mmCIF file of N, CA and C in Angstrom:
data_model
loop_
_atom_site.group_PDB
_atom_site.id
_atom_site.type_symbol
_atom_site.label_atom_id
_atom_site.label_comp_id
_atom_site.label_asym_id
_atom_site.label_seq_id
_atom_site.Cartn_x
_atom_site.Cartn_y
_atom_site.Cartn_z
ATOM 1 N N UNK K 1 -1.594 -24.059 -2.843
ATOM 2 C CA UNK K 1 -1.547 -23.702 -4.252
ATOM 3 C C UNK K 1 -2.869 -24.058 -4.932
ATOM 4 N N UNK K 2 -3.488 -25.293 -4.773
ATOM 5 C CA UNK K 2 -4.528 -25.426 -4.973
ATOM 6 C C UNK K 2 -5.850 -24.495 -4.916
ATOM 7 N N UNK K 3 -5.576 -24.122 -3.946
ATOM 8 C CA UNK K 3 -6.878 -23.061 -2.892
ATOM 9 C C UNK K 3 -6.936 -21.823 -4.436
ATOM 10 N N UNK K 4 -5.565 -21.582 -3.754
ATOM 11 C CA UNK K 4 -5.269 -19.817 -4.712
ATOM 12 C C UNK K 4 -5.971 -20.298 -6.302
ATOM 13 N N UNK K 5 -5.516 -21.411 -7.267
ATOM 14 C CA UNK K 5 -6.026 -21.783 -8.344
ATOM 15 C C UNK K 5 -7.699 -21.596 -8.411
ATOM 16 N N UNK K 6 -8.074 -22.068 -7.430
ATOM 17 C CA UNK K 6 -9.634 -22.446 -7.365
ATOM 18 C C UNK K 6 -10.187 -21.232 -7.269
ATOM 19 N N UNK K 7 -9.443 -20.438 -6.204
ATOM 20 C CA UNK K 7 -9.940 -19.147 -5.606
ATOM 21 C C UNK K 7 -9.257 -18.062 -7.191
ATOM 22 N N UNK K 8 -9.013 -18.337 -7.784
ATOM 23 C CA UNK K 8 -8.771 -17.536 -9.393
ATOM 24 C C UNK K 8 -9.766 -18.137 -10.564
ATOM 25 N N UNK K 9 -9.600 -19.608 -10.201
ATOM 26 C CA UNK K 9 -10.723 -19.922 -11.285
ATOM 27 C C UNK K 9 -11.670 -19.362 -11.146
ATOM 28 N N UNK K 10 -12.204 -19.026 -9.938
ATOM 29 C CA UNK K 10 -13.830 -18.650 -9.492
ATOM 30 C C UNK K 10 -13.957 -17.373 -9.709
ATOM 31 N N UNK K 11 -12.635 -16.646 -9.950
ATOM 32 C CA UNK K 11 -12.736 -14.905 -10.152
ATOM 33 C C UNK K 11 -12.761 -14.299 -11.707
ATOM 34 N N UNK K 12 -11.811 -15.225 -12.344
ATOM 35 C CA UNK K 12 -11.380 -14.778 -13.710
ATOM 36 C C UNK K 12 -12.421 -15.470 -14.208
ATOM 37 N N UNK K 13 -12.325 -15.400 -16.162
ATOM 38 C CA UNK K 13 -13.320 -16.224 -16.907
ATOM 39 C C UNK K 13 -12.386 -17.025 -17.304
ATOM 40 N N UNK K 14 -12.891 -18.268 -17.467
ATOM 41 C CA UNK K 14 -12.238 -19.664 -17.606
ATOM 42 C C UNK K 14 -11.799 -19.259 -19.299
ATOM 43 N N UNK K 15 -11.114 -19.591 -19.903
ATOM 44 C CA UNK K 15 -11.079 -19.872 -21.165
ATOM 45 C C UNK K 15 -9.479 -20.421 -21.279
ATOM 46 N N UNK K 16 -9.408 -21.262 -22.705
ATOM 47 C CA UNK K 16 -7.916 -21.429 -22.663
ATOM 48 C C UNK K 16 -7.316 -20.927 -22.964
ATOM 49 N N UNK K 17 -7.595 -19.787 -23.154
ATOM 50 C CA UNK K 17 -6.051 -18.325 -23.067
ATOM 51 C C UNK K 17 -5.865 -17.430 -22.002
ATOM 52 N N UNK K 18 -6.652 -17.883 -20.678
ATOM 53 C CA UNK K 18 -6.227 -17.256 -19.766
ATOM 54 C C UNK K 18 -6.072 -18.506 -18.525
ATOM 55 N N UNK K 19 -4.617 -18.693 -18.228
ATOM 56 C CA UNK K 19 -4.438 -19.945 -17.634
ATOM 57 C C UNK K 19 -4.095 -19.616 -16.167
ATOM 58 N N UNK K 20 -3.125 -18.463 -16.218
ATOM 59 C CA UNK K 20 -2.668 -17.915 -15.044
ATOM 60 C C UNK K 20 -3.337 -16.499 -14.724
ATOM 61 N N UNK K 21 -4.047 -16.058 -13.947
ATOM 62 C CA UNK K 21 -4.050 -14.612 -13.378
ATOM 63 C C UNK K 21 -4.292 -14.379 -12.183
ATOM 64 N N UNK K 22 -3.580 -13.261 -11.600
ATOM 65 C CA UNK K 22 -3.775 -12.982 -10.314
ATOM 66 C C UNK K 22 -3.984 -11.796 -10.313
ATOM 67 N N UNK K 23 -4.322 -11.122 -8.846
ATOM 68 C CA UNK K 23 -4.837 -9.560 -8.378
ATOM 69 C C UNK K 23 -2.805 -9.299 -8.176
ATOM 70 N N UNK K 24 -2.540 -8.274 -9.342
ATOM 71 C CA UNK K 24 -0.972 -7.772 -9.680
ATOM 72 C C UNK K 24 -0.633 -7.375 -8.589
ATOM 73 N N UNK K 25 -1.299 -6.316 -7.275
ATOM 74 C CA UNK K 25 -1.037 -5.664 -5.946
ATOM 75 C C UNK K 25 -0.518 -6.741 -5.221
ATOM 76 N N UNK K 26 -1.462 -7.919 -5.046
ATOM 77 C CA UNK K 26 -1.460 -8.984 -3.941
ATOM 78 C C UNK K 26 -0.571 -9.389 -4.274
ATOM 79 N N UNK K 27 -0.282 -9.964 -5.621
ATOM 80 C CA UNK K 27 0.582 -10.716 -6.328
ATOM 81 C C UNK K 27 2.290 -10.347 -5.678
ATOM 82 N N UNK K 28 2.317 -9.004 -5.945
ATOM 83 C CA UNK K 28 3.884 -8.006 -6.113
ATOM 84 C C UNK K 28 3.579 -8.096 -4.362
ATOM 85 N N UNK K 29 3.021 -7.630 -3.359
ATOM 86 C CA UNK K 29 3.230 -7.543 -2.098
ATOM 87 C C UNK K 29 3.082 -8.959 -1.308
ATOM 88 N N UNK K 30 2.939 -10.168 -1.992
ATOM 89 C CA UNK K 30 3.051 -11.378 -1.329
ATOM 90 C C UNK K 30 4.722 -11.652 -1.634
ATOM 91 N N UNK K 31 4.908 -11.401 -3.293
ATOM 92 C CA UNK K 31 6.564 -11.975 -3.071
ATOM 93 C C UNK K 31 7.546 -10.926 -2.369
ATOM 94 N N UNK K 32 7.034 -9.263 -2.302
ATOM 95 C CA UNK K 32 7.867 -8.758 -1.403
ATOM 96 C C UNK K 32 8.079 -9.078 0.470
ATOM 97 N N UNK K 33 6.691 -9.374 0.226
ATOM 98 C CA UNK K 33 6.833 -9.787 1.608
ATOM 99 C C UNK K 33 8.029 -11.102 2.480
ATOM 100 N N UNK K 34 8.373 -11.911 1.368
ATOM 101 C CA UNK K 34 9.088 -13.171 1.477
ATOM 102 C C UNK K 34 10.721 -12.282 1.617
ATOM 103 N N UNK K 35 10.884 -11.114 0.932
ATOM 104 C CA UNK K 35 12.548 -10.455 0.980
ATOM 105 C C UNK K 35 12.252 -9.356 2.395
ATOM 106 N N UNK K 36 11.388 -9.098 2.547
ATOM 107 C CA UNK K 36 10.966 -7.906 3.610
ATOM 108 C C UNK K 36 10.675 -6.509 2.866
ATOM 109 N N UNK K 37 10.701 -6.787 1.356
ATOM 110 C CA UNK K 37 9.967 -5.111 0.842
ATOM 111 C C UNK K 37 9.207 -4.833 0.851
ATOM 112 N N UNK K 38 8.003 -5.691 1.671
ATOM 113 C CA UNK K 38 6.297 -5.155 1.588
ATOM 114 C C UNK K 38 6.898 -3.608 2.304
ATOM 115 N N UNK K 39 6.141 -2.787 1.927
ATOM 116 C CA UNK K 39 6.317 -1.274 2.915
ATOM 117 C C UNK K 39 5.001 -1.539 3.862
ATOM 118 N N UNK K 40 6.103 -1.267 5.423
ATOM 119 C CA UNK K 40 5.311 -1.431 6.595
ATOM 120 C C UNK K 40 4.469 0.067 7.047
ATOM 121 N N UNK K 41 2.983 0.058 6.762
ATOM 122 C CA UNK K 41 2.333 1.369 6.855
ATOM 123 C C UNK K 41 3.108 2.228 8.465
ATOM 124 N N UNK K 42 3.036 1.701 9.747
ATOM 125 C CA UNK K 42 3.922 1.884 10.981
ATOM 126 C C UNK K 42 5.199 2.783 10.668
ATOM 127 N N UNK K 43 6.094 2.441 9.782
ATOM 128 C CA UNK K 43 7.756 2.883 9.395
ATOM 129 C C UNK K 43 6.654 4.034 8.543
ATOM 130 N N UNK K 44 6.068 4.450 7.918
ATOM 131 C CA UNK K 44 5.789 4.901 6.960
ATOM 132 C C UNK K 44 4.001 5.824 6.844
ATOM 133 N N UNK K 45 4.313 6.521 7.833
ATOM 134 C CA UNK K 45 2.729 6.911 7.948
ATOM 135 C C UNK K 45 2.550 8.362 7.694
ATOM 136 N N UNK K 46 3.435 9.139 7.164
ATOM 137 C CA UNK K 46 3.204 10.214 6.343
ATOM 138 C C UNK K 46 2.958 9.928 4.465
ATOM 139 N N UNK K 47 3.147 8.705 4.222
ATOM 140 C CA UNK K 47 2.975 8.078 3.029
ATOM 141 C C UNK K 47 1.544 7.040 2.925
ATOM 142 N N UNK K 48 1.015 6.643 4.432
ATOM 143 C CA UNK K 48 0.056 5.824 4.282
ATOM 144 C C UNK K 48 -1.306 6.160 3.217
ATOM 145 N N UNK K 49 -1.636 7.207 2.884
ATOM 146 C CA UNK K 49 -2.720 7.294 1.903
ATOM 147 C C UNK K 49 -2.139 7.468 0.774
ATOM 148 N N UNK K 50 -1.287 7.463 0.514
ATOM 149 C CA UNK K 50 -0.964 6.810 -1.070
ATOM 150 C C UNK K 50 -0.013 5.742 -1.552
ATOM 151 N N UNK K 51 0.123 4.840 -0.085
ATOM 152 C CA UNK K 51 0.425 3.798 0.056
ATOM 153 C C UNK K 51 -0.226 2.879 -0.027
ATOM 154 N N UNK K 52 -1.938 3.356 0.739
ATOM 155 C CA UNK K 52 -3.138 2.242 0.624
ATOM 156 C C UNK K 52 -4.100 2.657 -0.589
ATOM 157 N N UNK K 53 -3.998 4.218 -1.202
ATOM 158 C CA UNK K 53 -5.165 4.433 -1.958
ATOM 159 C C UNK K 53 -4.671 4.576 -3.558
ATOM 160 N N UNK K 54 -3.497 4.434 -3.353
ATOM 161 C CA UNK K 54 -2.672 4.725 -4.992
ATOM 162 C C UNK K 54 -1.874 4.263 -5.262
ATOM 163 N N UNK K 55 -1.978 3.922 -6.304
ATOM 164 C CA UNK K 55 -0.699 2.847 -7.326
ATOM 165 C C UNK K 55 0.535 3.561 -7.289
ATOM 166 N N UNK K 56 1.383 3.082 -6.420
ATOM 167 C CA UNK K 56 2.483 3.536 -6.316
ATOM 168 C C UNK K 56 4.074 2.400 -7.115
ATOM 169 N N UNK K 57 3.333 1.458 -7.563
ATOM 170 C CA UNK K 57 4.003 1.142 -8.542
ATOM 171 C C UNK K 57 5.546 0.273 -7.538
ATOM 172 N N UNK K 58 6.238 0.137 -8.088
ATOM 173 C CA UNK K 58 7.771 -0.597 -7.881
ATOM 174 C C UNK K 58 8.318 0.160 -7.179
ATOM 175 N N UNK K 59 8.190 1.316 -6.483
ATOM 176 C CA UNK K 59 8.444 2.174 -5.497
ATOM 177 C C UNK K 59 8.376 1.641 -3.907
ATOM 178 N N UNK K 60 6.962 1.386 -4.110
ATOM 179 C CA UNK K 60 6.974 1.369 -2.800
ATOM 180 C C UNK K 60 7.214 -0.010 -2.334
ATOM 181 N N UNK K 61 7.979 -0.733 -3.137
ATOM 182 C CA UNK K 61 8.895 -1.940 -2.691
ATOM 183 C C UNK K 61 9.956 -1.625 -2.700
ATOM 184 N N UNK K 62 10.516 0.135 -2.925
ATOM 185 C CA UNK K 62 11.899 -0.190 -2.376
ATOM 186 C C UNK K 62 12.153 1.030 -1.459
ATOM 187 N N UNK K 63 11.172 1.195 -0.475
ATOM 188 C CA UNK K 63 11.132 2.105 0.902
ATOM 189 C C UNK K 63 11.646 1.005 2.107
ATOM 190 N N UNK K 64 11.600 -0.249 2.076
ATOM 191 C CA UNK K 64 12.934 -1.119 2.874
ATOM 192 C C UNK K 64 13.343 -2.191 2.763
ATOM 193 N N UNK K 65 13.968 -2.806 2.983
ATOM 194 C CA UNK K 65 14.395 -4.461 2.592
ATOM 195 C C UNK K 65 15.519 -4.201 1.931
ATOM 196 N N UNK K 66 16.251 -5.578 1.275
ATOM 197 C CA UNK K 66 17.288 -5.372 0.948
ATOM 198 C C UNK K 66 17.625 -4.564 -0.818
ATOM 199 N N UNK K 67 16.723 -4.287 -1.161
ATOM 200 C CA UNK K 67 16.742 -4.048 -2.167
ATOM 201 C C UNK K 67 15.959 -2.056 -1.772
ATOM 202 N N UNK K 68 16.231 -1.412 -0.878
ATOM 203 C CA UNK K 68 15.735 0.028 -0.673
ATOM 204 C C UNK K 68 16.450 0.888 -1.403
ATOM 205 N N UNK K 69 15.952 1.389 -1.923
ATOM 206 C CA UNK K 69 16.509 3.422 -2.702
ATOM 207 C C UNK K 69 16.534 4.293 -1.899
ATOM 208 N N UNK K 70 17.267 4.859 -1.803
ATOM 209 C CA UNK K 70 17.435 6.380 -1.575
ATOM 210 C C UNK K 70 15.923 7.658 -1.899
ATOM 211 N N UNK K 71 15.630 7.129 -3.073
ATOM 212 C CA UNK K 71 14.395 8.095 -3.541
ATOM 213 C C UNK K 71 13.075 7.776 -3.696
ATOM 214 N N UNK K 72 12.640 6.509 -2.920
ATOM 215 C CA UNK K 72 11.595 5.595 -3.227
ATOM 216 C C UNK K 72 10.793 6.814 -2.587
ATOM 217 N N UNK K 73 11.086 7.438 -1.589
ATOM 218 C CA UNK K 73 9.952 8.542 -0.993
ATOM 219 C C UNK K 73 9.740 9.362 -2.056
ATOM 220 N N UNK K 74 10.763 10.278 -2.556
ATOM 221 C CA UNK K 74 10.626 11.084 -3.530
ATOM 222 C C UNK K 74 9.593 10.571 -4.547
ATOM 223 N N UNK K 75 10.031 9.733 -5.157
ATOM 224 C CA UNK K 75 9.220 8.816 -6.076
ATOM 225 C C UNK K 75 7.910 8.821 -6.047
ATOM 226 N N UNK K 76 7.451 8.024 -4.772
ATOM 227 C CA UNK K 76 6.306 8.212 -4.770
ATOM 228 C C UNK K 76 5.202 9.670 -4.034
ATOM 229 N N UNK K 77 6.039 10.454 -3.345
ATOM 230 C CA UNK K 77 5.737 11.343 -3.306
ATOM 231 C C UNK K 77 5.008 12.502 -4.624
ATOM 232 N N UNK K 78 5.777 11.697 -5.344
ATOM 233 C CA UNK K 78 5.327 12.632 -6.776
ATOM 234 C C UNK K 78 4.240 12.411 -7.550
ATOM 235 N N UNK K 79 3.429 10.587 -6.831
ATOM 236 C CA UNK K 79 2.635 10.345 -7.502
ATOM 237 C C UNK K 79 0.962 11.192 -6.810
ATOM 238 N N UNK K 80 0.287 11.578 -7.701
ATOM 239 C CA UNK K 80 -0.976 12.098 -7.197
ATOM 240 C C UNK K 80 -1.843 11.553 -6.582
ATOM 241 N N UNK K 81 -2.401 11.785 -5.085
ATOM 242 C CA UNK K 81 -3.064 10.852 -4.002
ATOM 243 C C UNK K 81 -4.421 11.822 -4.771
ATOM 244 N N UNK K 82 -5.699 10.360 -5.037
ATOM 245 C CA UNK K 82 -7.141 9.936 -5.268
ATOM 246 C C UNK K 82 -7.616 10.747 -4.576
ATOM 247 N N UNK K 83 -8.611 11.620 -5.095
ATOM 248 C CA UNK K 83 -9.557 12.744 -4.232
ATOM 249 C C UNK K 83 -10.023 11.737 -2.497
ATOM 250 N N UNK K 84 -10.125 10.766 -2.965
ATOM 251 C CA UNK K 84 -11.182 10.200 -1.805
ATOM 252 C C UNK K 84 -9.731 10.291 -0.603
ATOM 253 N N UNK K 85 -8.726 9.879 -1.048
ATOM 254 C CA UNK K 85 -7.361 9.551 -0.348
ATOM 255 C C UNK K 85 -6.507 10.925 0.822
ATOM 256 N N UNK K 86 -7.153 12.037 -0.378
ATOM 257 C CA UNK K 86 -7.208 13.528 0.519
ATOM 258 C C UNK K 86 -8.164 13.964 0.946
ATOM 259 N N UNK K 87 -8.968 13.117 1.323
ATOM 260 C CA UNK K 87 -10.274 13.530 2.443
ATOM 261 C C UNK K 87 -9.533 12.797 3.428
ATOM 262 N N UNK K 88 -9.714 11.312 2.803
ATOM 263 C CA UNK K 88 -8.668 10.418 4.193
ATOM 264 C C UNK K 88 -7.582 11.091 5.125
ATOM 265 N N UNK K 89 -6.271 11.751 4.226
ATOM 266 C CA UNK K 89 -5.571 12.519 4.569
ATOM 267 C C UNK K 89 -5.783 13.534 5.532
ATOM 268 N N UNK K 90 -6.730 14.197 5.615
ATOM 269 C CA UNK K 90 -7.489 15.353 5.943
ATOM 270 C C UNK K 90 -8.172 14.747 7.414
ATOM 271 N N UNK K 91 -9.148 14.253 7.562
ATOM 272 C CA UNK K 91 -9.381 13.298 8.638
ATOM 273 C C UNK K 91 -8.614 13.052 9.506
ATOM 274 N N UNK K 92 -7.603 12.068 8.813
ATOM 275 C CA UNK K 92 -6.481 11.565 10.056
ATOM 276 C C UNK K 92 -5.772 12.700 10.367
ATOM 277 N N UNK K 93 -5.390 12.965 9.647
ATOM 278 C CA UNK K 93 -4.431 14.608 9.986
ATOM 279 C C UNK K 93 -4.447 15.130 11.290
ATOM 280 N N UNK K 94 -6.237 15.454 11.267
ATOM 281 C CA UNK K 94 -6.758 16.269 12.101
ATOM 282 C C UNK K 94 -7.114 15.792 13.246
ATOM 283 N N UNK K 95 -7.334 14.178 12.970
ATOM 284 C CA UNK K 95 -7.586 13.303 13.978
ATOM 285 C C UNK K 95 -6.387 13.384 15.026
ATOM 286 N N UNK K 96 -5.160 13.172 14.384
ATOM 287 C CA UNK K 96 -3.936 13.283 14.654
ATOM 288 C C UNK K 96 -3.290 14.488 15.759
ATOM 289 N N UNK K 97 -4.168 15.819 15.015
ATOM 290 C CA UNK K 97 -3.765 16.921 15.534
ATOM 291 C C UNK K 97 -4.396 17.169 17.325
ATOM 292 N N UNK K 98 -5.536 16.837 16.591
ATOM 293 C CA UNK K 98 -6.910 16.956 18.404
ATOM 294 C C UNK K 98 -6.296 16.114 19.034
ATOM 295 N N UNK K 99 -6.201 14.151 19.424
ATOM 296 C CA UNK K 99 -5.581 13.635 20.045
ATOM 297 C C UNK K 99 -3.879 14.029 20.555
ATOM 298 N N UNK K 100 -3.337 14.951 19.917
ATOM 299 C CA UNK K 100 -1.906 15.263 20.526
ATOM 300 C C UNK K 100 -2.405 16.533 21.130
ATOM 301 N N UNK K 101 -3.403 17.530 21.017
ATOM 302 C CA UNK K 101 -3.389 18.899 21.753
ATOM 303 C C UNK K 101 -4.627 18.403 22.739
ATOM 304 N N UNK K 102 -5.276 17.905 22.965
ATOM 305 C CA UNK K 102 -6.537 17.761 23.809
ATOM 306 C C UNK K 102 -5.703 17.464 25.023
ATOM 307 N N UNK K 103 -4.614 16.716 25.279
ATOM 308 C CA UNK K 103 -3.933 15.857 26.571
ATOM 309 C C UNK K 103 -3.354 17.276 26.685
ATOM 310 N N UNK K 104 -2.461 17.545 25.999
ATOM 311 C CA UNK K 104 -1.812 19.168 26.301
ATOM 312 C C UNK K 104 -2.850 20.395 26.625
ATOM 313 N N UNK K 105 -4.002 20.394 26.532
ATOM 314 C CA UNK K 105 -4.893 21.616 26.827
ATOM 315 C C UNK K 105 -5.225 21.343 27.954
ATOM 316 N N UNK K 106 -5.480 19.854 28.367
ATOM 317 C CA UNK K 106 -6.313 19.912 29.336
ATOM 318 C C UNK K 106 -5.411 19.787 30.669
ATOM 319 N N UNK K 107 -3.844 19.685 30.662
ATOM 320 C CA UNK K 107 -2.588 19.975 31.867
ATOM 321 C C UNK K 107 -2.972 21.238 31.794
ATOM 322 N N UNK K 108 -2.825 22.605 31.007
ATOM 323 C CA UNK K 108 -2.653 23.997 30.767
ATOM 324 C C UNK K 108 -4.430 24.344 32.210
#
């Protein structure tokens, strides 16, 4: 507890109206992690670029653990993935596509 304090003092500006702050992402995916709602990118890799590149908000703590929705995909599905996030998309995709047909072309 100490560490984390020090390691915030050294980030934020000291003053006495700001006593507590943390990075809100780290913050929300350290206490999900303690119930099991962090979302595991593995379970979840048609969602990974707007899982890692976009604020997906209270959603994507409830894709599993004991506290999961029904529509957490929907949900965040709806949110708009960051230009840079659909290049990413685009990349792996394709990365995705060559590594599954290259082994299959080259039996044929």
């Amino acid at each position: 507890m100490e560490q984390e304090r020090k390691k915030s003092s050294s980030r934020y500006y000291n003053s006495p109206r700001h006593t507590i702050q943390v990075d809100p992402i780290l913050y929300c995916d350290q206490i999900s992690r303690t119930f099991g709602g962090k979302p595991e990118l593995s379970k979840h890799l048609q969602m990974m670029p707007r899982l890692v590149f976009g604020s997906c908000g209270p959603a994507q703590y409830r894709l599993q653990g004991p506290f999961r929705r029904s529509d957490a995909k929907d949900i965040i599905n709806r949110i708009p993935i960051p230009p840079l996030a659909n290049a990413f998309y685009f990349v792996t995709s394709l990365f995705i596509i060559i590594s599954f047909l290259v082994p299959v072309l080259l039996v044929i």
